[in-house]
């Protein structure tokens, strides 16, 4: 039986970054390493030490940072690929492609997530490179 464990957002962000860069690792290992290194506490909250040392950034009122924190799969994409319009965060084609590819490369993603990512990637590949979504 496969357990569906809900990991804290900081663990999800770190895991997504590692998967996107080709590192093969489990979320459980990421969680344990982050706790052991003092980046997060056992509940997944950033430690004050990690914040003070600039290892973990707090989103505050920045809508792009909040969006990236809520969507770990895009946390490693540079901010230049995002913009805010009418209070909504938009992503350029590059960011959408990176997000979709990361999900497609994630062995823990469900078949439904893989299917959605593939459809999104197919749609973006048909658009111009300067489009925002």
C-alpha angles and dihedrals in degrees: 000000000000115000119219101218118187109220125199117266093251090056091047090050093050092045092049091050092051094047090048090053092049099257112145108218140133125245089237091058091048090051093048093047092049092050093044092050093049097245093121137012123239090275093056097254119140113256119236089240091057091049094046091050092049093243092123123033124213114224099216113168095335105118094202092052090047091049092049091047091052092047108046094182089072099039095106096050111107116253092241087078092061134065136176119235122175091345093307125112114232128194128210122231092266092057092047091050092049092048093048093046091049090054091047089053094047109102091198094057115108123244088252091054090048091050093049091047092050092049090049092048091050091051094048092048087060093054133079116269094242096058121119123214 
